[in-house]
mmCIF file of C-alpha atoms in Angstrom:
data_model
loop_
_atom_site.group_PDB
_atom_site.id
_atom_site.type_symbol
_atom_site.label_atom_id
_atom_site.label_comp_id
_atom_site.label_asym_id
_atom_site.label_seq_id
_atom_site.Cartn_x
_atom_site.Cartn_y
_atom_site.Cartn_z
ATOM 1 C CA UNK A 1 106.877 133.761 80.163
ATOM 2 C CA UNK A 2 106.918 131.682 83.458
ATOM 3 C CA UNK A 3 110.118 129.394 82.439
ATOM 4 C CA UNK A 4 110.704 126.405 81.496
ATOM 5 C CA UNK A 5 108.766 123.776 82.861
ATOM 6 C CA UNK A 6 109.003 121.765 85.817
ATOM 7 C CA UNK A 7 110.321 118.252 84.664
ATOM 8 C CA UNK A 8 112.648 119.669 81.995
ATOM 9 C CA UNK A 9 116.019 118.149 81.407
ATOM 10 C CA UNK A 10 119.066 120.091 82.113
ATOM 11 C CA UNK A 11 120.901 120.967 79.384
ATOM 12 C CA UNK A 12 124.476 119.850 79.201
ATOM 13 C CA UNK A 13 127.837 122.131 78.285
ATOM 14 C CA UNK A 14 128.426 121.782 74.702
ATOM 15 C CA UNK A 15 131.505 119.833 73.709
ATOM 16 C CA UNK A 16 135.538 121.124 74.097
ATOM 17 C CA UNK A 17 136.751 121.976 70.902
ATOM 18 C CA UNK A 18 140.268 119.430 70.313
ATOM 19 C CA UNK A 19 143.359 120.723 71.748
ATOM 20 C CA UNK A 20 145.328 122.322 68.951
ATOM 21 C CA UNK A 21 148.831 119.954 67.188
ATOM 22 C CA UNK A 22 151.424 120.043 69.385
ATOM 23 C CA UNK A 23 154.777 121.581 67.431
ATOM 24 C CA UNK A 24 157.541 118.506 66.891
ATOM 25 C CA UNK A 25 160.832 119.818 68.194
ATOM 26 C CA UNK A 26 163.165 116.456 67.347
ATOM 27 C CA UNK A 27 163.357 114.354 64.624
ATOM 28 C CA UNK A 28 162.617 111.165 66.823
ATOM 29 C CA UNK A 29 159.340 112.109 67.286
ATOM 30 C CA UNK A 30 158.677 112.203 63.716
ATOM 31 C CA UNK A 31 157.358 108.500 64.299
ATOM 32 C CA UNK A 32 153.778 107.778 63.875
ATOM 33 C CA UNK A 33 151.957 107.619 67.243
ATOM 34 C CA UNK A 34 151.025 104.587 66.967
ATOM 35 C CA UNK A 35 154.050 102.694 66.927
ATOM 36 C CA UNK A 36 154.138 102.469 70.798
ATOM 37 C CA UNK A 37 150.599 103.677 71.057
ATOM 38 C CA UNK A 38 152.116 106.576 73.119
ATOM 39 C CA UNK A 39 151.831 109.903 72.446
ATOM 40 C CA UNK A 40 155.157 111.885 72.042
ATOM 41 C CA UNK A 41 155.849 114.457 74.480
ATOM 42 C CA UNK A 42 158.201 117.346 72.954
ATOM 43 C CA UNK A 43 161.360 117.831 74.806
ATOM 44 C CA UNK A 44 161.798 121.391 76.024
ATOM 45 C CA UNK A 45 165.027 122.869 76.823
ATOM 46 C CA UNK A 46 166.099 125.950 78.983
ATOM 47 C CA UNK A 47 167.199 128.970 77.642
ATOM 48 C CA UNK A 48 169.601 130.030 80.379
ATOM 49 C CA UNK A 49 170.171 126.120 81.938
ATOM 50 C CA UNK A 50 172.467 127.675 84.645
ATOM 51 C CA UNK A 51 169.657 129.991 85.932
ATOM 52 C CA UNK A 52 166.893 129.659 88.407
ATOM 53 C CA UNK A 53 164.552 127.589 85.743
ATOM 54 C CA UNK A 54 163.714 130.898 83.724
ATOM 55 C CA UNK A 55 162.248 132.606 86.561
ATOM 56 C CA UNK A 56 162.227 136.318 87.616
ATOM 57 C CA UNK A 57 162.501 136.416 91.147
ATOM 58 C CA UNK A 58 160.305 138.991 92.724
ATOM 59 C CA UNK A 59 161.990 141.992 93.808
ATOM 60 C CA UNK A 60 162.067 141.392 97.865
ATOM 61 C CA UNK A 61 163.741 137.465 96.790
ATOM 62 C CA UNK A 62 166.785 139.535 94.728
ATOM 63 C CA UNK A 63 169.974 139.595 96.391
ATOM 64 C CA UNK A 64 170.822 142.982 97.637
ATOM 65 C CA UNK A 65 174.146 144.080 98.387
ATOM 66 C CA UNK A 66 174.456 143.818 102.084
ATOM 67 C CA UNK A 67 173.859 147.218 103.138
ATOM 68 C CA UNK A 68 176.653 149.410 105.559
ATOM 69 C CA UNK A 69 175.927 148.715 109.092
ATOM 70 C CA UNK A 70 176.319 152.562 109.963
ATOM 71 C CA UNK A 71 174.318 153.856 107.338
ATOM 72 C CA UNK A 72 170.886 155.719 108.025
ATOM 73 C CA UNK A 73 169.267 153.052 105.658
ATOM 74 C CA UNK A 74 170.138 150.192 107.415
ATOM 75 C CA UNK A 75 169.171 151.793 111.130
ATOM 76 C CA UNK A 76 166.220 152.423 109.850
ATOM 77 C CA UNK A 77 165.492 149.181 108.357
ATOM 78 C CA UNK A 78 166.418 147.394 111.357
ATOM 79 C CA UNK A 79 164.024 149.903 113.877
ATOM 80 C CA UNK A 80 161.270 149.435 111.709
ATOM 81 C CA UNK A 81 162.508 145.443 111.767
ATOM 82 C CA UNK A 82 162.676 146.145 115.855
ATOM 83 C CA UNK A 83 158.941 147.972 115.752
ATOM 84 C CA UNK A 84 157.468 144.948 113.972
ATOM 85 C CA UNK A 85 158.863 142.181 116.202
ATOM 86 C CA UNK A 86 158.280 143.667 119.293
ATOM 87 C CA UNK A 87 154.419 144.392 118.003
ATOM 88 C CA UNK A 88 153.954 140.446 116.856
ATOM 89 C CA UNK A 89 155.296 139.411 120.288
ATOM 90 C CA UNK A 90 152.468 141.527 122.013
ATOM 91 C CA UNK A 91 149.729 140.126 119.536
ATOM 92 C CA UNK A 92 151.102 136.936 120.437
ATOM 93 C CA UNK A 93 151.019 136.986 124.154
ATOM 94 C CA UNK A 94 147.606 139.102 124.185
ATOM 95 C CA UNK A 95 146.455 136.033 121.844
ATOM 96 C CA UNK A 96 147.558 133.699 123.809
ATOM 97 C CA UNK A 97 145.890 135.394 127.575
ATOM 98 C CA UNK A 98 142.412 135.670 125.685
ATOM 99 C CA UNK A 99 142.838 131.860 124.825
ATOM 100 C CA UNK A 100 143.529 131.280 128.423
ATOM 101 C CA UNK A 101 141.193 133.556 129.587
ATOM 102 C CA UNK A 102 138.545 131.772 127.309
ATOM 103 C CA UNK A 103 139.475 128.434 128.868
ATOM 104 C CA UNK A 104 138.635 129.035 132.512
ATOM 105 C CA UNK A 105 135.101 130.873 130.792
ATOM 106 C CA UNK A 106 134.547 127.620 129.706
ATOM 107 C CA UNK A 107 135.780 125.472 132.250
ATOM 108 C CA UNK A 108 133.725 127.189 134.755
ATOM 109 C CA UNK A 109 130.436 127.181 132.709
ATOM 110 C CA UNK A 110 131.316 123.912 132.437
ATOM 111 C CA UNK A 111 131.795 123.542 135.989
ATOM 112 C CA UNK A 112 127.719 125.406 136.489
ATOM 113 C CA UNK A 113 126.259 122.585 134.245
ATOM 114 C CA UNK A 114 127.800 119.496 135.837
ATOM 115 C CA UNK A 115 126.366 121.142 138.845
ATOM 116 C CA UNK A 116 122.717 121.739 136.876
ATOM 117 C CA UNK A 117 123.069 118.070 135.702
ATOM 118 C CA UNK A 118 123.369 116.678 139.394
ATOM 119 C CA UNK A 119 120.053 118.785 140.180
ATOM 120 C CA UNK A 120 118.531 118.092 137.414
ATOM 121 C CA UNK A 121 118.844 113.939 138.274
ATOM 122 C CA UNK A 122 118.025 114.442 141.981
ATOM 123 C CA UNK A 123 114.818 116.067 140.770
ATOM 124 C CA UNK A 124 114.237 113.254 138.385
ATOM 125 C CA UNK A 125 114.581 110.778 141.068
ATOM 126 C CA UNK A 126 112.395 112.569 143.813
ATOM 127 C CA UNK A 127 109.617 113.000 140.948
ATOM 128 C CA UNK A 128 109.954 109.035 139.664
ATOM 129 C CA UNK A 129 109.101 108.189 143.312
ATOM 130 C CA UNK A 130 106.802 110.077 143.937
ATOM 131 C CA UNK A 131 105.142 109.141 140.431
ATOM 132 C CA UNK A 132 105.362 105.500 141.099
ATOM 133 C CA UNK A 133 104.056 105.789 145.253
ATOM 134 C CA UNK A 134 101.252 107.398 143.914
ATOM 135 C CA UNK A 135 100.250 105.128 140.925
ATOM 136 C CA UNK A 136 100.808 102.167 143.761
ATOM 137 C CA UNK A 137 98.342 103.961 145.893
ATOM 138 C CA UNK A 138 95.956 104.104 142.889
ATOM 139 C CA UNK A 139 96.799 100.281 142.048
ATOM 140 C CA UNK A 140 95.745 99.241 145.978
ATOM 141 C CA UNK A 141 92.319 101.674 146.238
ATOM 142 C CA UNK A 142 90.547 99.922 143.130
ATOM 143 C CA UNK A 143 87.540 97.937 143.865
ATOM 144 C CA UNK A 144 87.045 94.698 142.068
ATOM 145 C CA UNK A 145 84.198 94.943 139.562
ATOM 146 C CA UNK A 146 80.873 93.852 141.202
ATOM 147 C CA UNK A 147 80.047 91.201 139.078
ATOM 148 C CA UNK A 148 82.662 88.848 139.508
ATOM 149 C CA UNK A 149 81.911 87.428 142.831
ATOM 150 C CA UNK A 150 85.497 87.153 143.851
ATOM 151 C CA UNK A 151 85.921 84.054 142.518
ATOM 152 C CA UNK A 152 89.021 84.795 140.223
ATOM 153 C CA UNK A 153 92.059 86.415 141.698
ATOM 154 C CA UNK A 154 93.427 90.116 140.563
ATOM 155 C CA UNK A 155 96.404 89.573 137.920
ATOM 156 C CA UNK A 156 98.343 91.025 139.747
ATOM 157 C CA UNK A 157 97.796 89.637 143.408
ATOM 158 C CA UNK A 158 99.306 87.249 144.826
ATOM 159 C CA UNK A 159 97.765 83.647 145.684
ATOM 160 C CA UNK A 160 96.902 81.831 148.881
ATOM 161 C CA UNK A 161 99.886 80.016 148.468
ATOM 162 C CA UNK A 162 102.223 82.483 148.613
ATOM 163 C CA UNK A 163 103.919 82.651 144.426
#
């Protein structure tokens, strides 16, 4: 089979099935819905209301006790703490030299085009010139056709009179 054809419609997503009842958890919104023509919203309430909304924290959020500031855990916490600073400083600064460095790449390509441009025009120029000397020179050496008798001035000469 080659598929469907060409000018076929596409099909659509068949419908969402209905969201199921909603539980009622107070006796107030045992009213009909459409007294207010509002839907009731059920009121939920915490479990532990004193707590941090029924979360778990995750285990590097939980309060540790603070840990003896001459104990081998805590010196080596704080030199592999020391080892990671000092490392994001250095990807920092080396970050910030190849940004720099990238900068005066630019500025001096930058710099190389300008220069391009400037030749570029003075070319232009010099060709224009020379493009419009020589049709000039091509405008003065045509001959008036033979069989006007000179009667009728070019269109574009000028007359006796000077306009």
């Amino acid at each position: 089979a080659a598929g469907p054809p060409r000018h076929a419609v596409p099909r659509r997503a068949p419908p969402r099935p209905a969201p199921p009842p909603e539980p009622q958890t107070h006796a107030s919104s045992a009213l009909p819905a459409a007294a207010g023509g509002l839907q009731q919203v059920p009121q939920l309430i915490p479990a532990n209301p004193s707590g941090a909304g029924g979360k778990a924290l995750p285990p590097s959020k939980m309060k540790k006790p603070p840990a003896d500031k001459d104990s081998e855990e805590y010196r080596q916490r704080r030199e592999r703490n020391n080892l990671a600073v000092k490392k994001s400083r250095m990807r920092s600064k080396q970050k910030a030299l190849d940004t720099q460095q990238r900068v005066n790449e630019l500025k001096e390509e930058n710099e190389r085009l300008e220069a391009k441009i400037k030749l570029l025009s003075k070319e232009l120029s010099v060709l224009k010139d020379l493009f419009l000397e020589h049709a000039h020179n091509l405008a003065d050496n045509v001959q008036p056709p033979a069989g006007t008798g000179g009667s009728s001035p070019a269109p574009n000469s000028t007359s006796a009179n000077g306009q």
